[in-house]
Structure formats: structure tokens, C-alpha cells
Coordinates of C-alpha atoms and ligand atoms in Angstrom, one line a residue:
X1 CA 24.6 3.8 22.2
X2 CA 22.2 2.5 19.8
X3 CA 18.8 4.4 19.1
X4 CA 15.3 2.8 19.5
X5 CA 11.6 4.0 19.0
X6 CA 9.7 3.9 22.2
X7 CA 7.0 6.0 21.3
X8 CA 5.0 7.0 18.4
X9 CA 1.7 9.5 18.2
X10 CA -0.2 11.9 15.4
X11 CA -2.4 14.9 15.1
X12 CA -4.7 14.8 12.2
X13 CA -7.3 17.9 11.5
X14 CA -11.1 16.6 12.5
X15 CA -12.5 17.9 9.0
X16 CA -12.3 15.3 6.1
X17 CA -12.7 16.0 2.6
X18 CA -13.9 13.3 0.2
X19 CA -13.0 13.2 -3.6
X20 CA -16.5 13.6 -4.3
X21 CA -16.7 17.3 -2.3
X22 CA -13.1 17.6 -3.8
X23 CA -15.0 17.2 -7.8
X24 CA -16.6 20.1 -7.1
X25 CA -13.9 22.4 -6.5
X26 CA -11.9 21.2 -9.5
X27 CA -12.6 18.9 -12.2
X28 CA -12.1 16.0 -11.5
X29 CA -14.0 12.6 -10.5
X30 CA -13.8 10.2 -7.2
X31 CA -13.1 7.4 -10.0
X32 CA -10.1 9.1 -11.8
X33 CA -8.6 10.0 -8.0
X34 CA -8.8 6.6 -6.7
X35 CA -8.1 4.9 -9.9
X36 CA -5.0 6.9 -10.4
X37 CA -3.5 7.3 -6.8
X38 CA -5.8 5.1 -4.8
X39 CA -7.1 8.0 -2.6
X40 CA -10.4 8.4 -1.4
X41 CA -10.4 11.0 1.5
X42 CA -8.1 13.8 3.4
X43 CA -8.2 15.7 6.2
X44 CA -7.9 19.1 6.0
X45 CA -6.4 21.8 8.8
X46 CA -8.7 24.8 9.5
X47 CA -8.0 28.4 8.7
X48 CA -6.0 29.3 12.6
X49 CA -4.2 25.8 12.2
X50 CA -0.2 25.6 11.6
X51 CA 2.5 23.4 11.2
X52 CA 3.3 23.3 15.0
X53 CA -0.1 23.1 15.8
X54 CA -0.8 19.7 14.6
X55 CA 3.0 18.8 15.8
X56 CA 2.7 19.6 19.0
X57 CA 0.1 17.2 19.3
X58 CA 1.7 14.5 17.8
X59 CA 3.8 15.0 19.8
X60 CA 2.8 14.9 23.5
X61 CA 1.0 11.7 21.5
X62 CA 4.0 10.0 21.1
X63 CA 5.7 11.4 24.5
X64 CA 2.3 9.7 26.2
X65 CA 3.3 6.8 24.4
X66 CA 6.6 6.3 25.2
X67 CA 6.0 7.4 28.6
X68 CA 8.7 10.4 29.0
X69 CA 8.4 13.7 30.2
X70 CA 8.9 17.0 27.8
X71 CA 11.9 18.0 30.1
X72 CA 14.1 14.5 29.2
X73 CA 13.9 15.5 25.7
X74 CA 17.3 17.0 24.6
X75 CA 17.1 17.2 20.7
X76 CA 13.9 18.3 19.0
X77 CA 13.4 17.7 15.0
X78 CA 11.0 19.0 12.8
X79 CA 10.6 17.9 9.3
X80 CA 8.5 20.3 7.5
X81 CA 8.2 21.9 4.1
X82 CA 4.7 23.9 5.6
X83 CA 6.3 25.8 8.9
X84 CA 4.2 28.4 10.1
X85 CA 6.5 31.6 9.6
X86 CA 8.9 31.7 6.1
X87 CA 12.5 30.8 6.4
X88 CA 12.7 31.9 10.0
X89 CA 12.2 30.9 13.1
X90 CA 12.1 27.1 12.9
X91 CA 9.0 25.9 13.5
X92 CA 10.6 23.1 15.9
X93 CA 11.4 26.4 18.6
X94 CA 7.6 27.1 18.2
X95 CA 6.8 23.2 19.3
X96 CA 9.5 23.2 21.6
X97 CA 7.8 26.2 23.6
X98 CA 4.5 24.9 23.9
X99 CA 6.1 21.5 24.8
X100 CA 8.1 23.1 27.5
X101 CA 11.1 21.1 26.5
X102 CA 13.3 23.2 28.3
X103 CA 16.6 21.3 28.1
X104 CA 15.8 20.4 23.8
X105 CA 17.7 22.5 21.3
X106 CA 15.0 22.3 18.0
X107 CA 15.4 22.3 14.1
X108 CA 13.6 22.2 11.4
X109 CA 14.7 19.6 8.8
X110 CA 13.5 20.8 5.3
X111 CA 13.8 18.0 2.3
X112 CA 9.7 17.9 2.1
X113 CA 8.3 14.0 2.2
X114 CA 12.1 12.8 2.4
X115 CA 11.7 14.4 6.3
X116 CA 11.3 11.8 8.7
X117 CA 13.3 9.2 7.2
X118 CA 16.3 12.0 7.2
X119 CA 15.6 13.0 11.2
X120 CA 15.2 9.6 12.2
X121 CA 18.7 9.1 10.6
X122 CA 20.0 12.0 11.9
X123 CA 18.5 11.3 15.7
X124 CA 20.0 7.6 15.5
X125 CA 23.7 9.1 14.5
X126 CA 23.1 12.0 18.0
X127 CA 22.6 9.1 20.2
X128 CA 24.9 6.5 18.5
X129 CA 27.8 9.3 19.2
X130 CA 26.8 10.0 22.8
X131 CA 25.8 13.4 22.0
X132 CA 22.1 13.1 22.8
X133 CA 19.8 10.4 24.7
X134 CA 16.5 11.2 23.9
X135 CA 15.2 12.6 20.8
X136 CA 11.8 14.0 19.1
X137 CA 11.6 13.6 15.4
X138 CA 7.8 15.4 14.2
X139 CA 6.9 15.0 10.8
X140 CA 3.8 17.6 10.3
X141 CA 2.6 19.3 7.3
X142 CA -0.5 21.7 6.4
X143 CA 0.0 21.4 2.3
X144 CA -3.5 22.3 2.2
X145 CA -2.3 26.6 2.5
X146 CA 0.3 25.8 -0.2
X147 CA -1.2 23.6 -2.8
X148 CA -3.1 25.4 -5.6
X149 CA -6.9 24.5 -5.4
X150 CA -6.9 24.9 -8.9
X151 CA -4.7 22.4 -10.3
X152 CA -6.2 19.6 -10.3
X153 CA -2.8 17.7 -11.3
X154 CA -1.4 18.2 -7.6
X155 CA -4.5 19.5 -5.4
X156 CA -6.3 16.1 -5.2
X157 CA -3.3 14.2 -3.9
X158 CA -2.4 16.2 -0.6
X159 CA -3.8 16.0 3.2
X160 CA -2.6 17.6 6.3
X161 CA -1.5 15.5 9.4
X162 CA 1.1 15.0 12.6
X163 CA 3.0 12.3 13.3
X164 CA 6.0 11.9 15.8
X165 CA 8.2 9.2 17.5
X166 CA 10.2 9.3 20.4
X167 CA 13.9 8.2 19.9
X168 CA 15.7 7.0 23.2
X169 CA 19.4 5.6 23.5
X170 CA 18.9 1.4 24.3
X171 CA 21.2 -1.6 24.5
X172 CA 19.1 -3.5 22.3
X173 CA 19.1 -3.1 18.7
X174 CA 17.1 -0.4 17.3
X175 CA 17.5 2.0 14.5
X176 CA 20.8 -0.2 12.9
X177 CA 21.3 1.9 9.7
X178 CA 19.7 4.8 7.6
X179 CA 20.7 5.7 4.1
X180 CA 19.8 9.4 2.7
X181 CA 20.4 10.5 -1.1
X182 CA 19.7 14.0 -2.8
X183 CA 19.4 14.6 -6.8
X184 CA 19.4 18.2 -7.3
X185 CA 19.3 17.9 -11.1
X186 CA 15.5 17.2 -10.6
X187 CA 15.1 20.2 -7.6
X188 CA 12.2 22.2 -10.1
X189 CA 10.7 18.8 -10.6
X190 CA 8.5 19.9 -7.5
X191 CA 9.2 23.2 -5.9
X192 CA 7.3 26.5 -4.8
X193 CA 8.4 29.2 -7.7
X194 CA 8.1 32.4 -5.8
X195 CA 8.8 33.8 -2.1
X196 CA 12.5 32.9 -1.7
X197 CA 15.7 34.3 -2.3
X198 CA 15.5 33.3 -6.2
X199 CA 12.5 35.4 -7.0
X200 CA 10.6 37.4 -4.0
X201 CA 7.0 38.3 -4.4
X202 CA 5.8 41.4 -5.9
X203 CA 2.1 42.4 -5.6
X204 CA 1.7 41.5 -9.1
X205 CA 2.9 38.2 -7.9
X206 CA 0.0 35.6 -9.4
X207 CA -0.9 33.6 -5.9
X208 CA -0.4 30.5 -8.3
X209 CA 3.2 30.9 -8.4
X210 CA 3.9 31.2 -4.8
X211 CA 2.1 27.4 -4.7
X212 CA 3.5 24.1 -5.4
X213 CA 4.4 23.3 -8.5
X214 CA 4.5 19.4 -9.7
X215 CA 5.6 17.8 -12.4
X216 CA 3.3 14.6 -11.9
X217 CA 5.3 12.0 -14.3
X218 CA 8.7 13.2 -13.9
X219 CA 8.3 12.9 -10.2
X220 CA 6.6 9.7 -10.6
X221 CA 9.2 7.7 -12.2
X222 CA 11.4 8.8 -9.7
X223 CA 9.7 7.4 -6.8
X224 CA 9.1 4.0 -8.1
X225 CA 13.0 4.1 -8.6
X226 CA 13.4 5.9 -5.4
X227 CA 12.0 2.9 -3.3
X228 CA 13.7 0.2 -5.4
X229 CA 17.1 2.1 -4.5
X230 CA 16.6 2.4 -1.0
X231 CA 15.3 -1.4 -0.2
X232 CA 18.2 -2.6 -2.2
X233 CA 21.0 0.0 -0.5
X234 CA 19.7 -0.9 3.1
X235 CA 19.5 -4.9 1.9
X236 CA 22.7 -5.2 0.6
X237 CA 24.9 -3.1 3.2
X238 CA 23.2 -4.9 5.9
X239 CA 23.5 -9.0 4.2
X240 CA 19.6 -9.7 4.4
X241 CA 17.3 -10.0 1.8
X242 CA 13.7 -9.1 0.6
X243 CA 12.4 -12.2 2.8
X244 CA 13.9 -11.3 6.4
X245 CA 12.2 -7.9 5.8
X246 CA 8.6 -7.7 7.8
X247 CA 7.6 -4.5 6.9
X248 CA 8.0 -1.7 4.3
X249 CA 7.1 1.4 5.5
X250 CA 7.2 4.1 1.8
X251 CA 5.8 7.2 2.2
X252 CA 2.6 7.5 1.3
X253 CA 2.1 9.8 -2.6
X254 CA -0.1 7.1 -4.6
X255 CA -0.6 3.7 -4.2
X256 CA 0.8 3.6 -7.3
X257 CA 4.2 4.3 -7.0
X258 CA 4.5 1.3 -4.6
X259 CA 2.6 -1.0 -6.7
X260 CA 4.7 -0.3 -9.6
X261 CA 8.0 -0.8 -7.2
X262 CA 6.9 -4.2 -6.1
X263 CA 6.1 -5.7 -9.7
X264 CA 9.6 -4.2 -11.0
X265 CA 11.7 -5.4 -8.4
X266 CA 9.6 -8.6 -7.8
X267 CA 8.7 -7.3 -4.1
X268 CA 5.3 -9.1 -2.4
X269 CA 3.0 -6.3 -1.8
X270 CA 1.4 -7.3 1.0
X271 CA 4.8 -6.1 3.1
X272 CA 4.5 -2.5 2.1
X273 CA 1.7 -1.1 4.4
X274 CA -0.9 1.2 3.1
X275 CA -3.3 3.9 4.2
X276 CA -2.8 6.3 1.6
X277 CA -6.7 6.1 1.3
X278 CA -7.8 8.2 4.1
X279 CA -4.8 10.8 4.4
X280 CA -3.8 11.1 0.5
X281 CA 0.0 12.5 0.8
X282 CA 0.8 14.3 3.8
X283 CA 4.7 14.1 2.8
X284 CA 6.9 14.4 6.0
X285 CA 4.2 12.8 8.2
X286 CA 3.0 10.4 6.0
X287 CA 5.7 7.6 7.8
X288 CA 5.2 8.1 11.4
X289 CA 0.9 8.5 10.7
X290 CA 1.7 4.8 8.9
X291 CA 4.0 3.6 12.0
X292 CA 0.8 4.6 14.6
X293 CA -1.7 3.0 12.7
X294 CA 0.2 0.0 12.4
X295 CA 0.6 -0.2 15.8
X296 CA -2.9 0.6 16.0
X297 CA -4.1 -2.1 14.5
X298 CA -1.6 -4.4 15.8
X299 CA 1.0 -4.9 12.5
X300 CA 4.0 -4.4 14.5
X301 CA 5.7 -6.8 16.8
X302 CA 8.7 -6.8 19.2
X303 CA 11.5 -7.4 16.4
X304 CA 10.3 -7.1 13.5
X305 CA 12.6 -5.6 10.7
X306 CA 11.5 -2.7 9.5
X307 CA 12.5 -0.4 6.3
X308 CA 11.3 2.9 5.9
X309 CA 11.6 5.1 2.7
X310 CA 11.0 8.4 1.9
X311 CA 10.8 10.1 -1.0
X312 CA 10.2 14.0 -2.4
X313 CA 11.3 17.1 -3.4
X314 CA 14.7 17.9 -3.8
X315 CA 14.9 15.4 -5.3
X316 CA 15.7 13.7 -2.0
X317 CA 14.7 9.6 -0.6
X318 CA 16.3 7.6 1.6
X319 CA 15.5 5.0 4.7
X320 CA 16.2 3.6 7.7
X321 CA 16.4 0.0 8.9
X322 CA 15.1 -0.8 12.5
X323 CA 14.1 -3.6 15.0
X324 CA 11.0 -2.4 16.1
X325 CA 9.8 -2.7 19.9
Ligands
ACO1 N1 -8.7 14.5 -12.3 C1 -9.0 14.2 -13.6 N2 -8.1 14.1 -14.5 C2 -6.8 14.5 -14.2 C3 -6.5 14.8 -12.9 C4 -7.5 14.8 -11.9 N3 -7.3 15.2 -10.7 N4 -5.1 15.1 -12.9 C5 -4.7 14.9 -14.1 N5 -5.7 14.5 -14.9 C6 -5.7 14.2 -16.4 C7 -4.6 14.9 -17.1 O1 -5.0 16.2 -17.5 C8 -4.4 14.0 -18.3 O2 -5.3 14.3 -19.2 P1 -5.0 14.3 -20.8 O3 -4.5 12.9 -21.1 O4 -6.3 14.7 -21.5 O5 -3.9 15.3 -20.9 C9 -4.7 12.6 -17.7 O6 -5.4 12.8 -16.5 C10 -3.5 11.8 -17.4 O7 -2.5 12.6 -16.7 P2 -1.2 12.0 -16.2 O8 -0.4 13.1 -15.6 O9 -0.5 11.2 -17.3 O10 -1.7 11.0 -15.1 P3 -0.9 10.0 -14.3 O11 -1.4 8.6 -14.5 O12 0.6 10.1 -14.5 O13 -1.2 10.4 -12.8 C11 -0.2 11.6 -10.9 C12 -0.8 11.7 -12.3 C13 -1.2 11.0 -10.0 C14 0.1 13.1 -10.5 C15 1.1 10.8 -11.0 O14 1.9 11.2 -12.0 C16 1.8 10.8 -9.7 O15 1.4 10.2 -8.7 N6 3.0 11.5 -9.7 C17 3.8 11.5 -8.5 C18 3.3 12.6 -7.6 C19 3.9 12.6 -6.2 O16 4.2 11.6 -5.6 N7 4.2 13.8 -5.7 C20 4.6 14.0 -4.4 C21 6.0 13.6 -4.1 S1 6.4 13.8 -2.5 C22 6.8 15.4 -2.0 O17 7.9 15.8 -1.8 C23 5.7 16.5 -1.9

């Protein structure tokens, strides 16, 4: 059967932090953040607040949305590179609990702001083979307890935030294709040092190396590649072009990364949707927070083509192609 979204939601913490309170925990200016990622506020997950937290509300958002009871759900996904315990259990089981999704088995999907574009893949290809008919896919991050407040080279550009869609089996067309790529060579291009299996944490441990660690550039020239790729791929294995294409959705990491995509590849800008400016990067929810606001504000119409693309650690990107409504 193919695979449709029929219902999309968020969570986002009520507490926002502006660059300007941001300059005075590091140094740093509101002109040098929104000049060089086009950020100007975050929202930022209090003390008690987890991954599962904010996705639970996103989703029972999105299960409002789409109008379809906890128990129908069959598959639960969680993309997450914040969960709320280390390693084990997935924080999905957590969300599934509170949901009472009774009849959902529940994963975590871990390939940080690459996440929902690789479970909305991976929920089309459950339904397309029968397997399952109605699927959540949660995208929800608190990077806010694993970014270093004192790097001013990675703290200013994260946010924390939910966002889910509701994937149901249809006869009309829906999610038609998804392509997903991985380039390990670049996996300590943006990675947390200490606290797996590689290296476990003493009590000498600095806190600064069980963090995130970024480097900005290298990870930056990937991207604007990253998005080029994907548009292409999806273009070429499905015979349209730039112009049948209504929306982009790229994840949301700096403005500009998707700028400097559209000048290379000759892309008009004003398809990519932005909102990078109240949320800064909230990686694996940063796609489904951009789908709700769209519909928010009314962007999306019955039919219109739709490309997602992720992009992140790993290195990982990929996207899907939909019809949306
Ligand atoms: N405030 C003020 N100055 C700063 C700040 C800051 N917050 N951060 C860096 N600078 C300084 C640097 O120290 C440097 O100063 P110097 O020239 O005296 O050495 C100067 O600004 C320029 O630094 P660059 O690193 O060259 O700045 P750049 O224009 O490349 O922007 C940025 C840095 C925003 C990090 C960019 O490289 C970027 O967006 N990279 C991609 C990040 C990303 O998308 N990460 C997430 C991927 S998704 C995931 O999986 C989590």
C-alpha cells in the first residue's frame, strides 16, 4: 500500500532564549549569530524535561491532527540523538507507554538531524510491504543537556523541540520515494567523545568531553553538498525537475547552508522554507516543526510535491519525496 501523512504536531519548551541573553553566557554577539546562521531565538527544555517528554506531546499533537486513536498505532519511531536514558531503553518504549499504544512495537532511530527523513523512509517501506498500517515517526531532541555552554562555536546554534507525523497506508499517492546515504569517513566530524563503548567516563572525565563536539566548517561544506545530492538523487530517479517541486523542506542548521545550496545548484530560494530563526537547530525535529508551521500558516496544499532532506552526524542525509494532503 502506499504511505501518506495525515497528521503532523510539535512540542516546543515555553522558555526562549534570545542571542542577546545567549552573549552573556558566552562571547558572542546577536549580530555575529544572525549574520552567520540567521538565528535569532531558541527554546530551551527545563531541568525535569526529556526527550520523551516533548515527544509525547508532539505526538498526541499530530495523533489529534490526524484524528487516530493511540491504540491503531502499530509501529512507533523515534529519531533522537538526546534520549533520556544512555544506550538503553529506547526512548520510543518510554513514549509508547505514556501514549498507551498498546498494540505499537517502538524504536529509536539514531543518525542525529538525518532522523526523520530516515523514519519517514523507513515507515513508508513497513506500509508499502504490508507489514504495518499506521505509523508514528517523532523527531524530538533536548541538545540543550548535551551541548557545551562554553563553546561558543556549537552552543549558539542549537534549540530543543518535538515534532511528529502520523503515517497511514492510502490509495492515493503519498510518500513515493525516500533516499538515505551515510559517510562514515567524516563520523568525528560531529560526535560526543566520551560515554560510549570507545572511551567510558572516569571521574576525571572533563564534562566537556562527554558534549558535542563540532567541527563547524568541515560539517558545513558537507551540508550545502548534502542538499544538492539529495534534490538531484530524488529529481532524477523520479523524471521531474527543480520546477515541478513546490516545496523544499532541509533541515534546519543555518540559513546558510541552504542559501549557499540554492546559488550553487541555481535553486530559487523562495521554495526552501525557513524558520530556523526562532528554533535555531533542533536536528531530528527540525523537519516535522517546519511541516506544522507550514501548515500553520497555510504553505501546504492538497498535492503539492514535497522534498525533504536531512542532514547530520554520521555523516548521514537523505530525503523523501511526497504528495502532500
Ligand atoms: N560568536 C562570535 N564569534 C564566533 C562564534 C560565535 N558564536 N563562533 C565562532 N566565532 C568566530 C570564530 O572563532 C572565528 O574567529 P577567528 O577568525 O578569530 O578564528 C570566526 O568567528 C569565524 O569562524 P568560522 O568557523 O569560520 O565561522 P563560519 O562562518 O564557518 O560559521 C558555523 C561557523 C556557523 C558553525 C558554520 O561553520 C556552520 O554552520 N557549520 C555547520 C554546523 C551544522 O550545521 N551543524 C549541525 C549539523 S546537524 C547535526 O547532526 C547535529
Amino acid at each position: 500500500m502506499p504511505a501518506r501523512v495525515s497528521g503532523v504536531g510539535t512540542s516546543v519548551p515555553p522558555r526562549v532564549m534570545t542571542n542577546d541573553e545567549l552573549s552573556k553566557i558566552v562571547d558572542t554577539s546577536d549580530e555575529w549569530i544572525f549574520s552567520h546562521t540567521g538565528i535569532k531565538s531558541r527554546h530551551i527544555a527545563a531541568d525535569d524535561v526529556a526527550a520523551s517528554d516533548l515527544g509525547l506531546e508532539a505526538a498526541q499533537a499530530a495523533l489529534g491532527s490526524a484524528g487516530v486513536e493511540p491504540e491503531s498505532i502499530d509501529m512507533i519511531l523515534l529519531a533522537t540523538s538526546t534520549p533520556d536514558y544512555p544506550s538503553m531503553p529506547a526512548t520510543a518504549s518510554i513514549i509508547q507507554d505514556r501514549l498507551g499504544a498498546g498494540n505499537a512495537g517502538a524504536m529509536d532511530i539514531s543518525v542525529a538531524c538525518s532522523g526523520f527523513v530516515y523514519g519517514l523512509g523507513t515507515a513508508a517501506a513497513f506500509i508499502n510491504s504490508g507489514q504495518s498500517s499506521c505509523i508514528l515517526v517523532i523527531g524530538s531532541e533536548v541538545y540543550s543537556k548535551i551541548i557545551n555552554w562554553a563553546d561558543r562555536n556549537s552552543c549558539v546554534l542549537f534549540g530543543d523541540g518535538a515534532g511528529a507525523v502520523v503515517v497511514q497506508a492510502t490509495t492515493d499517492a503519498g510518500i513515493s520515494d525516500t533516499v538515505l546515504h551515510s559517510v562514515g569517513s567524516g563520523a568525528l566530524s560531529l560526535y560526543r567523545p566520551v560515554g560510549g563503548s570507545r572511551e567510558s567516563c572516569l571521574p576525571s572525565t572533563p564534562d566537556s568531553r562527554t558534549k558535542l563536539h563540532m567541527e563547524g566548517r568541515q560539517v558545513y561544506n558537507f551540508a550545502v553538498q548534502a542538499i544538492i545530492d539529495t534534490v538531484e538523487e530524488i529529481l532524477g530517479r523520479n523524471n521531474l525537475t527543480i520546477a515541478d517541486v513546490n516545496h523544499v523542506v532541509a533541515h534546519q542548521a543555518n540559513v546558510r547552508i541552504i542559501d549557499a545550496a540554492c546559488k550553487r545548484a541555481g535553486y530559487p530560494s523562495d521554495i526552501f522554507f525557513k524558520n530556523i530563526e526562532h528554533y535555531a537547530n533542533t536536528s531530528a525535529a527540525s523537519i516535522p516543526i517546519a511541516l506544522n508551521d507550514m501548515e500553520q500558516q497555510g504553505l501546504l496544499g492538497p498535492g503539492d510535491t514535497v522534498i525533504t532532506v536531512g542532514f547530520g552526524a554520521g555523516l548521514t542525509y537523505g530525503g523523501n519525496l511526497l504528495t502532500w494532503g
